[in-house]
Tab-separated table of C-alpha atoms and ligand atoms in Angstrom:
chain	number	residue	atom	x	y	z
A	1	UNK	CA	-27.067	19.871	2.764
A	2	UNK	CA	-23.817	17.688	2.075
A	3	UNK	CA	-21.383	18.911	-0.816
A	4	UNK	CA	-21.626	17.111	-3.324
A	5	UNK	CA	-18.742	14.205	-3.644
A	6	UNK	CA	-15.916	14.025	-6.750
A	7	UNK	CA	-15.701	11.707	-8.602
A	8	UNK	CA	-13.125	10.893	-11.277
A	9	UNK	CA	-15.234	12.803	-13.751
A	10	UNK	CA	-14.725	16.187	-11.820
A	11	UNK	CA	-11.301	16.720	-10.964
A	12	UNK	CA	-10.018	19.936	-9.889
A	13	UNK	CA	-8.716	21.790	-13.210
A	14	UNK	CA	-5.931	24.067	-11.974
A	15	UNK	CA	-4.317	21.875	-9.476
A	16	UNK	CA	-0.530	22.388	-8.671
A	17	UNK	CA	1.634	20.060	-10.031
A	18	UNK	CA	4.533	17.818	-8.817
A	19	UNK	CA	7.782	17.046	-10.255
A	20	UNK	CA	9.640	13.767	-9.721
A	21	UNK	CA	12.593	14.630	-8.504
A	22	UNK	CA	14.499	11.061	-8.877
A	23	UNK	CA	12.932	7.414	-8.997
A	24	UNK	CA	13.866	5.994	-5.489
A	25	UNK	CA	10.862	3.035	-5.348
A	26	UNK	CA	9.155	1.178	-7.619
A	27	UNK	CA	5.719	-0.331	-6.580
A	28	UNK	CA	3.967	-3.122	-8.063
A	29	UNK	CA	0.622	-3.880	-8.451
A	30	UNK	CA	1.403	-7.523	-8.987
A	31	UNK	CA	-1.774	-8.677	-7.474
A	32	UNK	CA	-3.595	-6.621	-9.768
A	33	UNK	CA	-7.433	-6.188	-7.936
A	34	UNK	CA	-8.249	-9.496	-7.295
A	35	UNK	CA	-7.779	-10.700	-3.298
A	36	UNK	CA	-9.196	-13.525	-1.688
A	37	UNK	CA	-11.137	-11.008	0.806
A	38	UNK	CA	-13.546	-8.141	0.281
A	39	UNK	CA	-12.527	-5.616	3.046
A	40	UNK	CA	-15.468	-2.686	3.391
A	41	UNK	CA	-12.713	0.225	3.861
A	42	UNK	CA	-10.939	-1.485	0.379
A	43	UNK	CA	-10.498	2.205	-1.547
A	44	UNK	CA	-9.877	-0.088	-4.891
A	45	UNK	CA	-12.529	-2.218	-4.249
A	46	UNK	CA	-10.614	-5.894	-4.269
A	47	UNK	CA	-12.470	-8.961	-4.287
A	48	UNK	CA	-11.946	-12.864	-5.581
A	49	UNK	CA	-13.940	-11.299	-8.550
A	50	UNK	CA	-12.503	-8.214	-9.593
A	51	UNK	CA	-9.972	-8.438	-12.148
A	52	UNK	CA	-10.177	-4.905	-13.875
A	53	UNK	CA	-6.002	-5.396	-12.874
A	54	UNK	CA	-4.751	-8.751	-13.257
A	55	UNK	CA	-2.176	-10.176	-11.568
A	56	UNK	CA	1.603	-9.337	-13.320
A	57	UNK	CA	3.962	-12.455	-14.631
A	58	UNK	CA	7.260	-12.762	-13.467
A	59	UNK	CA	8.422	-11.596	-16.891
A	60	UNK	CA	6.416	-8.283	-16.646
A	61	UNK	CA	8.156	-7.569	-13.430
A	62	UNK	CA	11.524	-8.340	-14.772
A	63	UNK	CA	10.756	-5.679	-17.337
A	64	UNK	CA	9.790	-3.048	-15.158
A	65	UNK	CA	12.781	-4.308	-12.585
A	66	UNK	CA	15.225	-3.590	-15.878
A	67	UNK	CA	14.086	-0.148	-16.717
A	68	UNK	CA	13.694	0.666	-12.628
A	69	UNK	CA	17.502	-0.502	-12.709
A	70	UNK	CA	18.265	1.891	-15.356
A	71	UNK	CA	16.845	4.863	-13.572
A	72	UNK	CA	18.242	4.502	-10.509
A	73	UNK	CA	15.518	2.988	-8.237
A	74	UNK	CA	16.426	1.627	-4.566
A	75	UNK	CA	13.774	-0.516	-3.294
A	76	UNK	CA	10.578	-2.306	-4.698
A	77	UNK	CA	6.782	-2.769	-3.116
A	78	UNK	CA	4.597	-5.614	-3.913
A	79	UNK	CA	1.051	-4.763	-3.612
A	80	UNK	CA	-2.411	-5.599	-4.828
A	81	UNK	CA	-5.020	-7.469	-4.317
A	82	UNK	CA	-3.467	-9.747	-2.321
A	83	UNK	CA	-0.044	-10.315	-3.689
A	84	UNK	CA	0.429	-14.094	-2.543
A	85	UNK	CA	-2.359	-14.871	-4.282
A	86	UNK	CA	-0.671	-14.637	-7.466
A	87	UNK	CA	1.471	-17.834	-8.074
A	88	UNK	CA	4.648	-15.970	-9.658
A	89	UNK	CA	5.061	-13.918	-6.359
A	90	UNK	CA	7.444	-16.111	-4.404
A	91	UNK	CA	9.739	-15.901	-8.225
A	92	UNK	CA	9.144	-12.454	-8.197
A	93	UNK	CA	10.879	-11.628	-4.845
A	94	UNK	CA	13.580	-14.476	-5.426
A	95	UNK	CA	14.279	-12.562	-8.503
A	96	UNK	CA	14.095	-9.173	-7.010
A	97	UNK	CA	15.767	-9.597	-4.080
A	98	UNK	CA	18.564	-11.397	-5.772
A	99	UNK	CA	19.472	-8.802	-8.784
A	100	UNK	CA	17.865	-5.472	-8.162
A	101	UNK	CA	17.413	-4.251	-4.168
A	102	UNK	CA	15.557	-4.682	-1.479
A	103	UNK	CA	11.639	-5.629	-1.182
A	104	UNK	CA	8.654	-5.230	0.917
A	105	UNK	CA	5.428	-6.933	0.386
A	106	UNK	CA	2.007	-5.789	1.324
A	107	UNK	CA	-0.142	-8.981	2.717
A	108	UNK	CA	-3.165	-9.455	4.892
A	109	UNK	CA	-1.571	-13.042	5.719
A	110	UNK	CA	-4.503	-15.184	5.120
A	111	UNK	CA	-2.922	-17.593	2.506
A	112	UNK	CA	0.440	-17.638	3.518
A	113	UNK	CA	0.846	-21.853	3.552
A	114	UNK	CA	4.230	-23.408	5.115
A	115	UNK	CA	5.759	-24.034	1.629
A	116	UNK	CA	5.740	-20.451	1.035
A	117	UNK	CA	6.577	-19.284	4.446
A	118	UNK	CA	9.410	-21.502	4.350
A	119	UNK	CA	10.966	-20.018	1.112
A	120	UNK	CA	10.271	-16.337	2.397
A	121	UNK	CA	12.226	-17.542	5.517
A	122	UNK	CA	15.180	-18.635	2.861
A	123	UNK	CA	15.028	-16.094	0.646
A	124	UNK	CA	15.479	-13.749	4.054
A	125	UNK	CA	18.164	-15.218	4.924
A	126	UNK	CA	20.369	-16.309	1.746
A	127	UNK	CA	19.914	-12.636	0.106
A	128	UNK	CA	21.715	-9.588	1.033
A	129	UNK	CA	19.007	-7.425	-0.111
A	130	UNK	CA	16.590	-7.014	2.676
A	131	UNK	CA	12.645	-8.195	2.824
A	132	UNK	CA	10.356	-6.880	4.504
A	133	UNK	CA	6.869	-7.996	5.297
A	134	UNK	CA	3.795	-5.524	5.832
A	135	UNK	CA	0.595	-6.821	7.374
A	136	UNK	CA	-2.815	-5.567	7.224
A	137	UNK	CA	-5.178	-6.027	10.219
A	138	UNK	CA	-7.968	-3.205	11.266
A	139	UNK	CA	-8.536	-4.136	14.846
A	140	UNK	CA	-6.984	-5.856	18.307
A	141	UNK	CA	-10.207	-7.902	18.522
A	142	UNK	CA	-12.409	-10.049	16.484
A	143	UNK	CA	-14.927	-7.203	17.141
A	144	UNK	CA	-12.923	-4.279	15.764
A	145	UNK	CA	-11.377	-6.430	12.921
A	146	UNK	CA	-13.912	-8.444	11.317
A	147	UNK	CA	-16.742	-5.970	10.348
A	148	UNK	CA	-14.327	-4.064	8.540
A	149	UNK	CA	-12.038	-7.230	7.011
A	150	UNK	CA	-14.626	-10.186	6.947
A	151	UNK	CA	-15.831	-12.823	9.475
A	152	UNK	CA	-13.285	-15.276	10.523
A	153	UNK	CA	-10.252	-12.878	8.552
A	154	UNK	CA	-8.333	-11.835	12.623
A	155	UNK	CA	-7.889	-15.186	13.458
A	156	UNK	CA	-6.977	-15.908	10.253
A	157	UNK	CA	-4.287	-13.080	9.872
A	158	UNK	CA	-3.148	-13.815	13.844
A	159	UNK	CA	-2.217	-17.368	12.085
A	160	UNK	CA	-0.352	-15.363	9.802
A	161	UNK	CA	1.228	-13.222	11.933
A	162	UNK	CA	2.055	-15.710	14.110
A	163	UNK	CA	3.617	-17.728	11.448
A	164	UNK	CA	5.843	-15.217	10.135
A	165	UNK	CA	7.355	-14.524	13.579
A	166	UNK	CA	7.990	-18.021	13.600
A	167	UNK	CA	9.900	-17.680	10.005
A	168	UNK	CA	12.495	-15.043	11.845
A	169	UNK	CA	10.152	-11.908	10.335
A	170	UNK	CA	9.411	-8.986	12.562
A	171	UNK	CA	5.974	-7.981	10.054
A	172	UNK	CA	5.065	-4.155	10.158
A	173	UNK	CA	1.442	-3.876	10.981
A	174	UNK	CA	-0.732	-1.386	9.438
A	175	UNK	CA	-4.265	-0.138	10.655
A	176	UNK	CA	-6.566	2.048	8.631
A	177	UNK	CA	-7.776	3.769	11.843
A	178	UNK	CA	-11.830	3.451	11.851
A	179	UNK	CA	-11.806	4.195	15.497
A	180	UNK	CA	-13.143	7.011	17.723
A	181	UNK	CA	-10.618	5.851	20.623
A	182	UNK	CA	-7.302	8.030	20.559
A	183	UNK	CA	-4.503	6.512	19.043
A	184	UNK	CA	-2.822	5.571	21.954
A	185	UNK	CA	-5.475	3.140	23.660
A	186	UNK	CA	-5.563	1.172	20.459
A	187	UNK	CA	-1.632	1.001	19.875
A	188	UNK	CA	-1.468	-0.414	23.303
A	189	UNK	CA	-4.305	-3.245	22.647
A	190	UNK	CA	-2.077	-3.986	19.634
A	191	UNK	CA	0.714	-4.826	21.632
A	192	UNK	CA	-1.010	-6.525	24.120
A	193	UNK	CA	-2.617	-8.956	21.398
A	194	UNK	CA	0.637	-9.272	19.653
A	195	UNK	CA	2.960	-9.918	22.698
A	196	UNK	CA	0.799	-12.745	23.342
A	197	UNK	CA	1.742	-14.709	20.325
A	198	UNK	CA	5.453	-14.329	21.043
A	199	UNK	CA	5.901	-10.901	18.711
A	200	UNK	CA	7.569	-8.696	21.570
A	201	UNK	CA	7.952	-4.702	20.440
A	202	UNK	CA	6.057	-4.790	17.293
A	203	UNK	CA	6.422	-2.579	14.535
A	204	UNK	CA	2.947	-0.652	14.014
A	205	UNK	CA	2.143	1.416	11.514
A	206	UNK	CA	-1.471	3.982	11.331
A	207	UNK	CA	-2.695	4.668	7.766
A	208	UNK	CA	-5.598	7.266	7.276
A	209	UNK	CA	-8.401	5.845	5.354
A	210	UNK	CA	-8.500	6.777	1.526
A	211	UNK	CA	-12.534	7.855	0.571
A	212	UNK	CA	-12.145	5.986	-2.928
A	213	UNK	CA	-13.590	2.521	-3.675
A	214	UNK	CA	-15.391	0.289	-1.419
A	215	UNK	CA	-14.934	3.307	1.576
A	216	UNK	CA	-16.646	5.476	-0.266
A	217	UNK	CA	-19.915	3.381	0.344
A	218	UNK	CA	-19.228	2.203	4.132
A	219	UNK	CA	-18.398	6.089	5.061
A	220	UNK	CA	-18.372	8.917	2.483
A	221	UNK	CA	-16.661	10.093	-0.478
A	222	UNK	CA	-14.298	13.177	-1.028
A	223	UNK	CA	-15.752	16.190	-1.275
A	224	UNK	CA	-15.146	19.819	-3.145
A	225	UNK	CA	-13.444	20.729	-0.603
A	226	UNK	CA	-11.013	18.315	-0.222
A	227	UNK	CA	-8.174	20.209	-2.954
A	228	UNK	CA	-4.842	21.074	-2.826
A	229	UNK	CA	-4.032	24.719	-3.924
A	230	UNK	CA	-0.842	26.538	-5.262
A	231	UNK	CA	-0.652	28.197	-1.537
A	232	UNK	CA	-0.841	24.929	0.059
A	233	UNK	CA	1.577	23.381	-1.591
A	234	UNK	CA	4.291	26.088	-0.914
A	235	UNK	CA	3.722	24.882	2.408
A	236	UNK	CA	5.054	22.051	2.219
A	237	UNK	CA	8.371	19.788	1.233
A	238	UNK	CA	7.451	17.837	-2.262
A	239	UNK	CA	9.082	15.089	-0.514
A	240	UNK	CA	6.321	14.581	1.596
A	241	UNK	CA	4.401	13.182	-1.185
A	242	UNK	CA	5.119	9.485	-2.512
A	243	UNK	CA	4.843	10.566	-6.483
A	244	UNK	CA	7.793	12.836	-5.855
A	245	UNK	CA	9.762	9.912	-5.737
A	246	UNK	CA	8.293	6.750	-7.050
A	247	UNK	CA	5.719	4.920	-9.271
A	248	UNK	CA	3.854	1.994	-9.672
A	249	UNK	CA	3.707	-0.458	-12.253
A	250	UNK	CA	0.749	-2.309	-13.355
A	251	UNK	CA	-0.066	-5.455	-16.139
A	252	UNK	CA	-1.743	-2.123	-17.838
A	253	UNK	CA	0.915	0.321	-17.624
A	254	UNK	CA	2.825	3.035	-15.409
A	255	UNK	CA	0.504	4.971	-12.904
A	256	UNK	CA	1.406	8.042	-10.539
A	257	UNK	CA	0.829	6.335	-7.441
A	258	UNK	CA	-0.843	3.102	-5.951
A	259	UNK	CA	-3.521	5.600	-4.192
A	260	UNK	CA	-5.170	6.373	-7.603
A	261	UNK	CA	-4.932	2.680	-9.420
A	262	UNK	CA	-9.010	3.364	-10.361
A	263	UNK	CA	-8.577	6.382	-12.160
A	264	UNK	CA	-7.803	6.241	-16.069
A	265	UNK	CA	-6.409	9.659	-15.790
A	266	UNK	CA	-3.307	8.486	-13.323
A	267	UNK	CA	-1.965	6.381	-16.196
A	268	UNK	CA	1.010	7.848	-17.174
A	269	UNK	CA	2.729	6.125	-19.628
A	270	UNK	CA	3.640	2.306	-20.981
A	271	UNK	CA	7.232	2.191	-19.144
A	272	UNK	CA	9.132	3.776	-16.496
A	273	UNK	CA	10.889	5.926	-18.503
A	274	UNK	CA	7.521	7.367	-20.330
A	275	UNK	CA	6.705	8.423	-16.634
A	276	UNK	CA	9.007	10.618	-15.771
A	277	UNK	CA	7.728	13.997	-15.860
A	278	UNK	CA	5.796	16.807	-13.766
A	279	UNK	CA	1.881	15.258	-12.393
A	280	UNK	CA	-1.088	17.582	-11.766
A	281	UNK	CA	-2.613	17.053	-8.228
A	282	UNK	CA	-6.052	16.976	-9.221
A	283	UNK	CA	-7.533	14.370	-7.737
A	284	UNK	CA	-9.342	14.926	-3.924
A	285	UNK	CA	-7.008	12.066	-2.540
A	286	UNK	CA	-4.020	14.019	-3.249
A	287	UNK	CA	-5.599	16.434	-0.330
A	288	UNK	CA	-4.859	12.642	1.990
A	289	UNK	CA	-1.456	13.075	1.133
A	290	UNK	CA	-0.996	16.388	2.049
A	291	UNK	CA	-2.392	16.249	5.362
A	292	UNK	CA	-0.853	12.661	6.041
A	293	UNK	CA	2.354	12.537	3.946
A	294	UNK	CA	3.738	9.636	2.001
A	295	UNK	CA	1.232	7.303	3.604
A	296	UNK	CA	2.167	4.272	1.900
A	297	UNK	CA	5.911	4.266	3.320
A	298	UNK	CA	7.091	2.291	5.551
A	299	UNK	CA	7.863	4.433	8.288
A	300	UNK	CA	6.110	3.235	11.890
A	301	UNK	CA	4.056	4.946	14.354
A	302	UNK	CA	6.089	5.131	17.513
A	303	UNK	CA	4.731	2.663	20.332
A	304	UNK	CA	7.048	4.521	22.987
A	305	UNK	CA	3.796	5.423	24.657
A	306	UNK	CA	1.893	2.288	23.747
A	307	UNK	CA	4.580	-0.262	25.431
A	308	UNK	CA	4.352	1.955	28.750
B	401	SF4	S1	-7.898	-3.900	1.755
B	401	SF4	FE1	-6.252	-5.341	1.156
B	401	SF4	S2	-6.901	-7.309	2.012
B	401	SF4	FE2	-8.707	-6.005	1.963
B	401	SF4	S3	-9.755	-6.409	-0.005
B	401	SF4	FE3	-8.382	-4.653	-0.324
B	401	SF4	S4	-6.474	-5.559	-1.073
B	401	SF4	FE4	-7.656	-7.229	-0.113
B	402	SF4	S1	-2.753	10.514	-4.405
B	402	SF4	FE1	-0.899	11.138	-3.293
B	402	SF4	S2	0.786	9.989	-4.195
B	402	SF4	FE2	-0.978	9.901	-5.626
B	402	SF4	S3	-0.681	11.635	-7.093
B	402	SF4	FE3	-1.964	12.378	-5.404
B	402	SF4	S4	-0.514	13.264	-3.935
B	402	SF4	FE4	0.668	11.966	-5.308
């Protein structure tokens, strides 16, 4: 018989907690839930419809961006929904990347027009804050990709891709892996696919799949056993986890993390500063982070093996 799955009604009661140690990054959900596509694996459940998150103004960010400022943050992440769907985001970076630090946006590349591409390529260049630009494709083939992403959405982020080279970007990739295959055969049809629209050595980047959302129904949910303990956690380095460090900001609020946007009880506070304090890690995703780490970083999986 299967165990039966949590949900955000049953949380685990006497979870560890966390502390933040010092805010280093600031995401922001400024694409709130609404995205032009309706991926299957989506573990907040985006589509054109859902708006339970709408997208933030460039003055909400500039309010978070002051009080990140004040405490220290280093870097910002744009996130949604599909951020460039939201017609203050090419402000937003200008503004970020010009007065508070570097940025990296999270895009599956499907509406990126020339107009837009063209001022990323500026703002690039004219800032001396750094942008970077993280795309999400699930497969090396239409085959792989589009039953998980939508019909027609790999050509349509290949466009994208292929654009952004073109703009003087060198876009991270990253790959819920949905695959038997190992690891390594799938890296390497990655590079293949990518080296033959001019982006030599790409930067590629694995992400475990999250059971919340939209996943939960194309594969399963969490289940009871999927915890973190007091003895786990005193094996391992806090810093491992991303709410040890950072938070994100929403046009609702400060949550934990940008893993656990769909649960009311990772709201934290109304500002930055409100957030600040110790986090219980209650929820059966938190057991992703512990086996995975800080997932939503942008370190890369090394394709030593894959280029060979
Ligand atoms: S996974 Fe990304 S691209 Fe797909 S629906 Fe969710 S937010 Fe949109
Ligand atoms: S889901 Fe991950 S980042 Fe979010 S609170 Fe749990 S451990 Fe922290």
């Amino acid at each position: 018989m299967p165990l039966p799955l949590i949900t955000d009604d049953s949380l685990f009661p006497d979870a560890p907690t966390i502390a933040i140690k010092q805010l280093e990054a600031v995401w922001f959900q400024v694409g709130g839930t609404i995205c032009n596509l309706r991926c299957h694996h989506c573990f907040i459940s985006c589509t054109p419809e859902n708006d339970k998150f709408k997208f933030m103004t460039l003055q909400m960010c500039r309010r978070f961006l002051d009080q990140a400022k004040e405490l220290g943050a280093k870097e910002y992440y744009f996130t949604g929904g599909e951020p460039f769907a939201n017609p203050d985001m090419i402000d937003i970076l200008e503004l970020t990347l010009s007065k508070y630090g570097p940025a990296t946006v999270l895009t599956n590349a499907t509406i990126l027009t020339e107009e837009k591409l063209t001022r990323l390529g500026q703002m690039a260049t004219a800032n001396e804050h750094h942008l970077e630009i993280r795309v999400s494709l699930d497969g090396y083939t239409r085959d792989m990709n589009d039953p998980i992403r939508g019909p027609g959405t790999f050509d349509r982020a290949i466009a994208g891709i292929k654009a952004l080279v073109q703009h003087g970007f060198q876009p991270i990739l990253t790959i819920t892996r949905t695959w038997n295959d190992c690891d390594e055969k799938v890296l390497k049809g990655f590079v293949a696919l990518l080296a033959g629209i001019g982006y030599a050595q790409p930067r590629l980047k694995i992400l475990p799949s999250i059971k919340l959302g939209a996943e939960v129904d194309r594969t399963s949910g969490y289940t009871e056993t999927d915890r973190i303990t007091h003895d786990m956690m005193q094996q391992k380095d806090p810093a491992q986890f991303l709410c040890h460090t950072s938070r994100l900001v929403t046009d609702q609020g400060v949550w934990v993390c940008p893993i656990l946007l769909d649960s009311t009880h990772a709201r934290m506070s109304d500002s930055l500063q409100g957030a600040m304090h110790d986090y219980p890690l209650r929820h059966s995703a938190c057991y992703t982070c512990w086996q995975h780490g800080a997932i939503c970083s942008n370190n890369t999986t090394s394709c030593t093996t894959a280029n060979n």
